[in-house]
Coordinates of C-alpha atoms and ligand atoms in Angstrom, one line a residue:
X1 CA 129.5 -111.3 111.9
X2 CA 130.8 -114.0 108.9
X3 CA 128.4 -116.4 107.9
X4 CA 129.7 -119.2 105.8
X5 CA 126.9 -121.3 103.7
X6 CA 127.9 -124.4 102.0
X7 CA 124.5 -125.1 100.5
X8 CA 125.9 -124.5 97.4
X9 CA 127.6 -127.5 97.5
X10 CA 125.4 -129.9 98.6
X11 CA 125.0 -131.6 95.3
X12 CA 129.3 -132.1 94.6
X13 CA 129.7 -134.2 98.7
X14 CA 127.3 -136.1 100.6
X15 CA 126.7 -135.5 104.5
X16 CA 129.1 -138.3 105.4
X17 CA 132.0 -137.3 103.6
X18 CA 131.5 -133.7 105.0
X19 CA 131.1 -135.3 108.6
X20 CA 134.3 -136.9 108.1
X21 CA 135.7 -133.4 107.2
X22 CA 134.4 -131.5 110.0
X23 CA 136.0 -133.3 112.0
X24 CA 139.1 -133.0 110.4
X25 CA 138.8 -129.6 110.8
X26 CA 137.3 -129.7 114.1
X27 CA 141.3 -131.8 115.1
X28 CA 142.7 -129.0 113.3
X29 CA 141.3 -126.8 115.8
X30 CA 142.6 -128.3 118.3
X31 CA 146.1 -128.4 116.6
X32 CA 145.9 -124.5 116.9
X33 CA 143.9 -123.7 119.8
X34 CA 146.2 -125.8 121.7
X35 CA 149.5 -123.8 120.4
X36 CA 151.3 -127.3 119.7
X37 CA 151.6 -127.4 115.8
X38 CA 153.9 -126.9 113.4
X39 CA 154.9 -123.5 113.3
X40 CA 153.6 -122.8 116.8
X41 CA 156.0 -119.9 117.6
X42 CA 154.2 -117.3 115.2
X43 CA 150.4 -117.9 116.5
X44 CA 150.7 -114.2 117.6
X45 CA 148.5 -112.4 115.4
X46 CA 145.6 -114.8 117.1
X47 CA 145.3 -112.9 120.1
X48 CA 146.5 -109.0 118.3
X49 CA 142.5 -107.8 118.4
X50 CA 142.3 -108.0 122.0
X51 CA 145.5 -107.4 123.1
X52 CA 146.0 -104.5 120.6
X53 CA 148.2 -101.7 122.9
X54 CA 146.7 -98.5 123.6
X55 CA 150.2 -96.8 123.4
X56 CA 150.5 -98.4 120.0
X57 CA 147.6 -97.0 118.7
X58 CA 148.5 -93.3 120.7
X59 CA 151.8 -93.5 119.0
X60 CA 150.6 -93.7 115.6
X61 CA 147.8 -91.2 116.2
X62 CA 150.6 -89.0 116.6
X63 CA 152.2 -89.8 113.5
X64 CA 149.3 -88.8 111.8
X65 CA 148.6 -86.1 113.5
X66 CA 152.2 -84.7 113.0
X67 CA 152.1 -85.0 109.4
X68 CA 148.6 -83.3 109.4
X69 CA 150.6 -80.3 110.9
X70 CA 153.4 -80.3 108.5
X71 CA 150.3 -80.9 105.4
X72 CA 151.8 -83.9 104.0
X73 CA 149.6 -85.2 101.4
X74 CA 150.8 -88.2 100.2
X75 CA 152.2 -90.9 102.5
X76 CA 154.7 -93.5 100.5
X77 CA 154.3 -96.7 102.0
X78 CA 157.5 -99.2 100.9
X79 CA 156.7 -102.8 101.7
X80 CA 156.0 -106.4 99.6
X81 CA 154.0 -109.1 100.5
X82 CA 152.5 -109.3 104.1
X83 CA 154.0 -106.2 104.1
X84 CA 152.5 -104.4 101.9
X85 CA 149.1 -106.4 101.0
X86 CA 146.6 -106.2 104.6
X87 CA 147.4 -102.0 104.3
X88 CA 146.3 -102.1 100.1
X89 CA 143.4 -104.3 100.9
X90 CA 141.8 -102.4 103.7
X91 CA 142.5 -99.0 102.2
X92 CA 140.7 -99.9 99.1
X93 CA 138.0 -101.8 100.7
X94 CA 137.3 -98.4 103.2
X95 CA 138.2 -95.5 100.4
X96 CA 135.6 -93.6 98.1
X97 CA 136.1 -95.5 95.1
X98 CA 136.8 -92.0 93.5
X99 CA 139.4 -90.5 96.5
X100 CA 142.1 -89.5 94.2
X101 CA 139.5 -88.0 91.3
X102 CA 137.5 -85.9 94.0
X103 CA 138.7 -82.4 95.0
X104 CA 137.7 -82.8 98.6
X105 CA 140.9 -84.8 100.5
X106 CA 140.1 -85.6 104.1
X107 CA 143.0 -87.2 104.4
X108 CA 146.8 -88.2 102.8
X109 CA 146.8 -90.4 99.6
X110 CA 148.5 -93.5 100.7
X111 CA 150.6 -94.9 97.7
X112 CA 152.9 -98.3 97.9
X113 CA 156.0 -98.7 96.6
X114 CA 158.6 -101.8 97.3
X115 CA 155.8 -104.4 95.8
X116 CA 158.0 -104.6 92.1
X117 CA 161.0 -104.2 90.6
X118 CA 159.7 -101.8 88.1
X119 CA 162.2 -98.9 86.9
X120 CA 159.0 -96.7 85.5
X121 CA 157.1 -97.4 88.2
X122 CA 159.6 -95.9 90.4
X123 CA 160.3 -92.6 87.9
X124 CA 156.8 -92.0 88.1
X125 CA 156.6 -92.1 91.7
X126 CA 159.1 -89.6 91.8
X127 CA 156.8 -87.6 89.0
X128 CA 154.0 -87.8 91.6
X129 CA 156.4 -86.7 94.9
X130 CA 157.2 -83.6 93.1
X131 CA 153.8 -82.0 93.1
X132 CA 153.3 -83.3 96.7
X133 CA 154.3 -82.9 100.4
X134 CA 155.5 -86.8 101.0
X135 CA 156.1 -88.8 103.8
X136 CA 157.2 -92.5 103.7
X137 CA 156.5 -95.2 105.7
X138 CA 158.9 -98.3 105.1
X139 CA 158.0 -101.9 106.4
X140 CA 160.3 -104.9 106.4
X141 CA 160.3 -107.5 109.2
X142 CA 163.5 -109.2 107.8
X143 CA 164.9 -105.7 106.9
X144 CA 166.6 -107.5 103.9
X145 CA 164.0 -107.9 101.2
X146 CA 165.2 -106.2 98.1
X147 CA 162.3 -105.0 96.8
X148 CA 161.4 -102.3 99.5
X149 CA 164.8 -102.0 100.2
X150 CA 166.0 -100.8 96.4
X151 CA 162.6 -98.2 96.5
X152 CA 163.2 -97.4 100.1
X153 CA 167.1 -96.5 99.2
X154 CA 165.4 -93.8 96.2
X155 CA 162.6 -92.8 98.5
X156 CA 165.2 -91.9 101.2
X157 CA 167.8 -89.8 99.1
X158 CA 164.6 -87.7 97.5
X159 CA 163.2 -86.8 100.8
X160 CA 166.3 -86.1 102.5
X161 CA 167.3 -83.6 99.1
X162 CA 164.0 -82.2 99.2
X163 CA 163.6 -82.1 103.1
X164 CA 167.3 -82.3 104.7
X165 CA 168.3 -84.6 106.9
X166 CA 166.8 -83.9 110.4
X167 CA 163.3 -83.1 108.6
X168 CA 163.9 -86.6 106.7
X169 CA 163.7 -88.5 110.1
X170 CA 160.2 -87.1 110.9
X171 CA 159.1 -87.5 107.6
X172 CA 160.1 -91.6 107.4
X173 CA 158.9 -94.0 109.5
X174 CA 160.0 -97.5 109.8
X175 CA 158.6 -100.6 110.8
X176 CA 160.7 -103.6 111.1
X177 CA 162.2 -106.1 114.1
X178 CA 162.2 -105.0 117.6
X179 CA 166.2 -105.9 117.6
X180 CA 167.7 -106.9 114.1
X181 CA 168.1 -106.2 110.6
X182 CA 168.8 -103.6 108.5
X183 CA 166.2 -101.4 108.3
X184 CA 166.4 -101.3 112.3
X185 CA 169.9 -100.6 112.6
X186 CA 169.9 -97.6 110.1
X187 CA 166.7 -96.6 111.8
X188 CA 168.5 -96.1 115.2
X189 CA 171.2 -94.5 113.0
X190 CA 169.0 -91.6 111.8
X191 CA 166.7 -91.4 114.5
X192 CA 163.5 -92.8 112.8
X193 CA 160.1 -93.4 115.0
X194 CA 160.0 -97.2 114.8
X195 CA 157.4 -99.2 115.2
X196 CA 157.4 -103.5 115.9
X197 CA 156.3 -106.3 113.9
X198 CA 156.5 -108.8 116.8
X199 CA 158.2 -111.5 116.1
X200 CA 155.7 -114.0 116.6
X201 CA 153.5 -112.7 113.8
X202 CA 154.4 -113.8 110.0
X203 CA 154.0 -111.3 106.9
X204 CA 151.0 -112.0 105.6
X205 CA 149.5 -112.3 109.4
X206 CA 150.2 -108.9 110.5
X207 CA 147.7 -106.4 108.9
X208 CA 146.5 -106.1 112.5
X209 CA 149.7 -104.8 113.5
X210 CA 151.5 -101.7 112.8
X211 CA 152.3 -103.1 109.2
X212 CA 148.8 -102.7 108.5
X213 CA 147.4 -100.0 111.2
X214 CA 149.6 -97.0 110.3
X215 CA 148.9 -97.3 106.4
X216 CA 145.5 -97.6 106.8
X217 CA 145.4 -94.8 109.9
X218 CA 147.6 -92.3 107.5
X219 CA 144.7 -92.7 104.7
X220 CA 142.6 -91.0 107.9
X221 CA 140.1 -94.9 108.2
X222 CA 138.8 -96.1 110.9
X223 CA 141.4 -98.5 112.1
X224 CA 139.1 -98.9 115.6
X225 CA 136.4 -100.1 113.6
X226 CA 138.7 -102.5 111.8
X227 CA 140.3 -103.5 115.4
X228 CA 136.6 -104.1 117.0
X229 CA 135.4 -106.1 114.1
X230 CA 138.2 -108.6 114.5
X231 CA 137.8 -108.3 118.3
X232 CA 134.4 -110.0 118.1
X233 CA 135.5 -112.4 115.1
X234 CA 138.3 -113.1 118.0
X235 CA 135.8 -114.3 120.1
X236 CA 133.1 -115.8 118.4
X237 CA 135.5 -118.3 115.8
X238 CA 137.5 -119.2 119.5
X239 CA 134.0 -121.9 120.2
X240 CA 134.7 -125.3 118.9
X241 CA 131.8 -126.3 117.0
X242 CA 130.8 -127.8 114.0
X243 CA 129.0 -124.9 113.4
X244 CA 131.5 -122.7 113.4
X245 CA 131.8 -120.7 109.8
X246 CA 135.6 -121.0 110.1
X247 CA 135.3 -124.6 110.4
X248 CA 132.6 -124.9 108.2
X249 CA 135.1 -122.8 105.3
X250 CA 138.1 -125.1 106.1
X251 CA 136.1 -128.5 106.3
X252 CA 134.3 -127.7 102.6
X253 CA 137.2 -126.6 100.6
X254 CA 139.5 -129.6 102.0
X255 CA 136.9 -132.0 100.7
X256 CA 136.1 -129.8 97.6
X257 CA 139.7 -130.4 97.1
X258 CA 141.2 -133.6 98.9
X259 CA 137.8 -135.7 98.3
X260 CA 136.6 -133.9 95.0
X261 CA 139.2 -133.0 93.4
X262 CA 139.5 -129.2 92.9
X263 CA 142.2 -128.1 92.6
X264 CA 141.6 -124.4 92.4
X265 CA 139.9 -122.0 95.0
X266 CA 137.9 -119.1 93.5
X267 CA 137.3 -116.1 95.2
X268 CA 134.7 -113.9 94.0
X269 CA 133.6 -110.8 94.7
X270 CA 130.6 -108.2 93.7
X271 CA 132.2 -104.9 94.6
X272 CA 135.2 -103.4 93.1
X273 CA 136.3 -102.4 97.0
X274 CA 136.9 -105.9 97.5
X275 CA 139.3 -106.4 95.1
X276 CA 142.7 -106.2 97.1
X277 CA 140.7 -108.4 99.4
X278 CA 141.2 -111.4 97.0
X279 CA 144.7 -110.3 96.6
X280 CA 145.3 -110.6 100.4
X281 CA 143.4 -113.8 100.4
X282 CA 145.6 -115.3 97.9
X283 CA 148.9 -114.9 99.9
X284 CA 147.1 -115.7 103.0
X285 CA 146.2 -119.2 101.3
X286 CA 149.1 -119.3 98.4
X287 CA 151.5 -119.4 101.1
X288 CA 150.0 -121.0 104.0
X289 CA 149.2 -123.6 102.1
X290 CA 151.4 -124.5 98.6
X291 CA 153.7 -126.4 100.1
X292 CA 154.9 -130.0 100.5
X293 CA 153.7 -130.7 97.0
X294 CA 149.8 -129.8 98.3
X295 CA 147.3 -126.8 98.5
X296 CA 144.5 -125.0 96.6
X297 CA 145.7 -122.7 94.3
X298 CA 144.0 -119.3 95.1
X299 CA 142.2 -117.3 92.6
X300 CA 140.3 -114.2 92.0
X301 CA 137.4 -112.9 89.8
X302 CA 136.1 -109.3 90.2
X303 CA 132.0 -109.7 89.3
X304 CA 130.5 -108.5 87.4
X305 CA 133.3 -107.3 85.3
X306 CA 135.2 -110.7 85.0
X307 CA 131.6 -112.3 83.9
X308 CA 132.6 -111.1 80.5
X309 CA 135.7 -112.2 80.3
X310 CA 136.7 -115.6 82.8
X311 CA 132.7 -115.9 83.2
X312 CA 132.8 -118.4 80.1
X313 CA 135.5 -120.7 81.3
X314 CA 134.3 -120.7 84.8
X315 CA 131.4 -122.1 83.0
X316 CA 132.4 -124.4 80.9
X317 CA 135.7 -125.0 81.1
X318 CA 138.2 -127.4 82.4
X319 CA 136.2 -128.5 85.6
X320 CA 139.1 -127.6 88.3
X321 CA 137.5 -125.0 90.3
X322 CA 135.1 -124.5 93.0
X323 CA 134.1 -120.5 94.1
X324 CA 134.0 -119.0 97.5
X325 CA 131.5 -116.0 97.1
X326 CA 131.8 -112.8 98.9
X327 CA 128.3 -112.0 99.7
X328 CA 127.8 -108.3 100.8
X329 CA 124.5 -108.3 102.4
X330 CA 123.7 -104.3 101.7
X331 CA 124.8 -101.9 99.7
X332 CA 126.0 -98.3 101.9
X333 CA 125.3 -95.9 98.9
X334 CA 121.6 -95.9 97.5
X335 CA 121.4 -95.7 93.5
X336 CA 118.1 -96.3 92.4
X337 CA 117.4 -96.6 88.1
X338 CA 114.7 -94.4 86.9
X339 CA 112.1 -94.5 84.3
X340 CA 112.3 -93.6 80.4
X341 CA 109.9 -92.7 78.4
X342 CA 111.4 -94.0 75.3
X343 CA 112.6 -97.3 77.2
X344 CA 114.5 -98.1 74.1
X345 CA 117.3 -100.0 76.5
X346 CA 114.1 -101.8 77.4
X347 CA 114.8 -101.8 80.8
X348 CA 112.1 -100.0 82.5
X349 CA 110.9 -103.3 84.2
X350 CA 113.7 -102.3 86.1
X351 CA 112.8 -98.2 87.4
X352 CA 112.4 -98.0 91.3
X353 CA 114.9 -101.1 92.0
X354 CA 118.0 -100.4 93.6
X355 CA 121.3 -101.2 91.4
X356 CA 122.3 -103.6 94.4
X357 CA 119.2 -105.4 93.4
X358 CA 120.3 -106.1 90.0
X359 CA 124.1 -106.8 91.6
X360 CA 122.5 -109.4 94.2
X361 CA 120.3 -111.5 91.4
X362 CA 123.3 -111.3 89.4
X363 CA 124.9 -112.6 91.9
X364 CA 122.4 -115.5 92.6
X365 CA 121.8 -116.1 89.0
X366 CA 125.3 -116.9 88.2
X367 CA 125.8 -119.3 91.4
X368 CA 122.6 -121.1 89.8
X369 CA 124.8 -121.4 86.9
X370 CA 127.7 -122.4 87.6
X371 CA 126.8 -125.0 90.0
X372 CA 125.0 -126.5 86.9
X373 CA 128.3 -126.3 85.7
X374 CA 130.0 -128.1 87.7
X375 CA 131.5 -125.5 90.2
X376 CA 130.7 -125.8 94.1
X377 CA 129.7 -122.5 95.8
X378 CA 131.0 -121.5 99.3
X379 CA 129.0 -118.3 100.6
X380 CA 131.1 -116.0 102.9
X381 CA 128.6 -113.6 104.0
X382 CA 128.7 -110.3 105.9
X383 CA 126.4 -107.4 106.1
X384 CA 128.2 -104.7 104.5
X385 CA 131.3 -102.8 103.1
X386 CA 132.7 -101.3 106.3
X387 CA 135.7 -101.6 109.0
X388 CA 134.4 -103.4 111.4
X389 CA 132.8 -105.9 108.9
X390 CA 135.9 -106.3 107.2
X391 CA 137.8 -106.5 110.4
X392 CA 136.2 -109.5 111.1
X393 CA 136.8 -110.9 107.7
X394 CA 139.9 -110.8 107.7
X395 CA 140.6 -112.2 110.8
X396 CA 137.8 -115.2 110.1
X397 CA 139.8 -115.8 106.7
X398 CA 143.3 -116.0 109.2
X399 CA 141.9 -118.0 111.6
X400 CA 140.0 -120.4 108.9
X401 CA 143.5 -120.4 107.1
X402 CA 145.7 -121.8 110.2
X403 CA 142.4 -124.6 110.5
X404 CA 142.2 -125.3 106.9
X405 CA 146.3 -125.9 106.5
X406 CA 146.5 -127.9 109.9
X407 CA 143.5 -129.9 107.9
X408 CA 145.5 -130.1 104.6
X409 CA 148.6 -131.8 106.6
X410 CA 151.1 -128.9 106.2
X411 CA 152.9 -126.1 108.1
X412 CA 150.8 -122.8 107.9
X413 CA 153.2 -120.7 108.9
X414 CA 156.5 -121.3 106.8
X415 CA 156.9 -120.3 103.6
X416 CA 160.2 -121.7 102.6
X417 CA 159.5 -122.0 98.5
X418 CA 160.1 -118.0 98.5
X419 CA 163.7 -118.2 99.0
X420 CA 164.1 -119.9 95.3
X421 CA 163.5 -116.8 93.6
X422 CA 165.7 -114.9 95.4
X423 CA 168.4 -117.5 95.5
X424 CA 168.7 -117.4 91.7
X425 CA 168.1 -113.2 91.5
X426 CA 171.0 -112.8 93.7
X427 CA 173.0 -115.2 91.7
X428 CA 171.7 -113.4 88.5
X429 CA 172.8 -109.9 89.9
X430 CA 176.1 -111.1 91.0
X431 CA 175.5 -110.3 94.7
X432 CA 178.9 -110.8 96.4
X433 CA 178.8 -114.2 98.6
X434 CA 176.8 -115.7 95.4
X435 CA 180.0 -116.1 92.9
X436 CA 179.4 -120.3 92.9
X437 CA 175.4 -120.1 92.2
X438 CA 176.4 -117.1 89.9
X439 CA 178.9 -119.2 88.5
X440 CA 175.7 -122.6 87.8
X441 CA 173.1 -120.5 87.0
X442 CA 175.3 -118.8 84.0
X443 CA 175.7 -122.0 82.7
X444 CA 171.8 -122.9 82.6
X445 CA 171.8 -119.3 80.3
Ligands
LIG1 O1 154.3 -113.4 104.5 C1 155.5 -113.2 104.5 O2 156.2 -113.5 105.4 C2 156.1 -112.6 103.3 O3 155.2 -112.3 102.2 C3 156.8 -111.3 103.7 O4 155.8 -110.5 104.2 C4 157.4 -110.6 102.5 O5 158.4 -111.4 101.9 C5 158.1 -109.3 102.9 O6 159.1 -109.6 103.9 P1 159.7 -108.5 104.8 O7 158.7 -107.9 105.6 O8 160.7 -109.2 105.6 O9 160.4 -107.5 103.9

């Protein structure tokens, strides 16, 4: 289960100011256990791990199982945003960190596509579909976003040339709206299996979904694992206490931020699998929270790696940040450093530890530091790299992220800033209906 320490800040807030926070937080829960706050119509993803559909899972089992049969190898799967990033995180948090280098393939390679606008990017998926047996799988709850929908158009044609067109509609999956959009209508059109993203559940909420479970089921990972883990994170995060670790999370960084004046959130992590994690996190929080002219800007360091590059301004430079630190209890792989003779790397003080040794005082040594610094440390701790550890994660940091933005005084389920973007792309690309913004944003040129 998540642990959250807030130790590591005991010398930034004193108790009373973090009493006065937790129970903030502890109104915020109410605000969302009670289903009356803003945004209360997508609260669906709270109840997905135990209410997760046995057909659902059946169905997709099938997909997999079909595309075993026709030895598909590499699954293209078309999607932006919460779309795209709960799949990406848990495959690379569950895969050998050397899957596509070693020779022995359990499983499909699960690529993404949809997630930029990137002509190259798109060429060389095409490179890469060539010396493969592909399938696609395309997610878009709107249906309209053009990102997947310009990759998904290219993905299409090729597998249809390649495949033909009845083949096609075995090979491409979609998942989009029960009832509208595009992407559902042409799906009905050519016969595609479909699966939902319900309606109440928001992008970057639904990696407990089909958006998330067929990826990460295609790249042949435990998605009951996953599914179990958040089951019991679920359960555990649904008491209202003080104690709680999800109230614990959002009462700290609302005073880190409201009362301390940090303005950005670090998250930091030990193991490269955790990576996508951060990048997950950050449109969890990023959009959940920026809004209204408030938030924590979410950021990411990858440790030890980033110790040598962001590790110097973390330490001593503009004093904006605090860090919320991953903390993997063991390592699941056992490396341990010999001996040398020569010892000319003068590390034999070192022969018989473990490498997660060295990783974990690392770790600990530069928390030391940087709260010397000036940088508060949040510890959000589990025992290991696995599904149903990261299950749980993911739904603590969900269910931490409704509390925490309920806290902060803003909508956590909106994210109306996006449209901007689009508005002014549209305009850019002369996209009939657009001719009067077309028309203003030529003259800004
Ligand atoms: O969190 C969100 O709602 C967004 O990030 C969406 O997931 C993203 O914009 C993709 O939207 P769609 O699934 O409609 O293509």
């Amino acid at each position: 289960m998540i642990k959250v320490d807030v130790k590591g800040c005991a010398s930034f807030v004193d108790a009373k100011q973090y009493d006065a926070y937790v129970k903030k937080a502890l109104d915020a829960f109410d605000v969302l256990e009670s289903e009356k706050g803003a945004g209360n119509d997508f609260l669906g993803w709270k109840h997905l791990p135990s209410e997760v559909p046995a057909s659902m899972l059946a169905d997709i089992d099938g997909i997999c199982k079909d595309w075993k049969a026709r030895g598909v190898d590499l699954v293209i799967a078309i999607g932006i945003g919460g779309s795209y990033l709960g799949a990406k995180c848990v495959i690379e948090a569950l895969s050998h960190n050397f899957a596509k280098q070693l020779a022995k393939k359990d499983a499909p390679e699960v690529v993404f596509a949809g997630n930029n606008l990137s002509e190259e990017y798109l060429a060389e998926l095409m490179d890469l579909s060539e010396e493969r047996n592909v399938a696609c799988i395309v997610i878009s709850k709107s249906g309209t976003t053009t990102e997947p929908a310009v990759a998904f158009r290219i993905v299409k044609q090729y597998i249809e040339d390649r495949y033909g067109k009845a083949e096609a509609a075995v090979r491409i999956v979609a998942i989009t709206d029960a009832k509208k959009g595009a992407l559902k209508t042409l799906s009905t059109q050519e016969g595609y299996k479909t699966f939902v993203v319900p309606d109440n559940v928001g992008g970057r909420f639904s990696v407990l979904t089909p958006v998330g479970l067929l990826p990460i089921a295609a790249a042949g990972l435990d998605v009951k694992g996953l599914l179990e883990g958040a089951k019991e994170a679920e359960k555990a995060l649904a008491v209202k206490s003080a104690d709680n670790p999800a109230v614990v999370y959002a009462a700290m960084r609302n005073l880190l931020h409201s009362g301390c004046g940090k303005s950005v959130e670090i998250l930091v992590n030990y193991n490269p699998k955790l990576t996508y994690v951060a990048e997950w996190w950050k449109q969890l929080y990023g959009e959940s929270e920026g809004k209204d002219g408030k938030g924590i800007y979410p950021a990411s360091v990858n440790n030890t790696a980033d110790l040598h590059s962001m590790g110097q301004f973390i330490q001593e430079g503009s004093r904006l940040m605090f860090e919320t630190v991953l903390h993997v209890e063991k390592a699941r792989r056992s490396v341990v450093i010999g001996s040398d003779p020569q010892n000319l790397d003068q590390l034999n003080f070192l022969s018989g530890k473990h490498v997660e040794h060295c990783n974990h005082m690392a770790e600990l040594g530069t928390r030391l530091a940087h709260i010397d610094g000036g940088v508060p440390q949040i510890e959000v701790a589990f025992e290991q790299v696995d599904a149903r550890n990261l299950g749980a994660l993911l739904y603590f940091f969900e269910f931490a992220c409704g509390i925490s933005a309920y806290a902060l005084g803003v909508n956590p389920f909106n994210q109306p800033g996006v449209e901007a973007y689009k508005k002014n792309m549209f305009a850019l690309l002369e996209k009939p209906g657009y001719e009067e913004a077309t028309k203003a944003i030529k003259e800004r040129l």
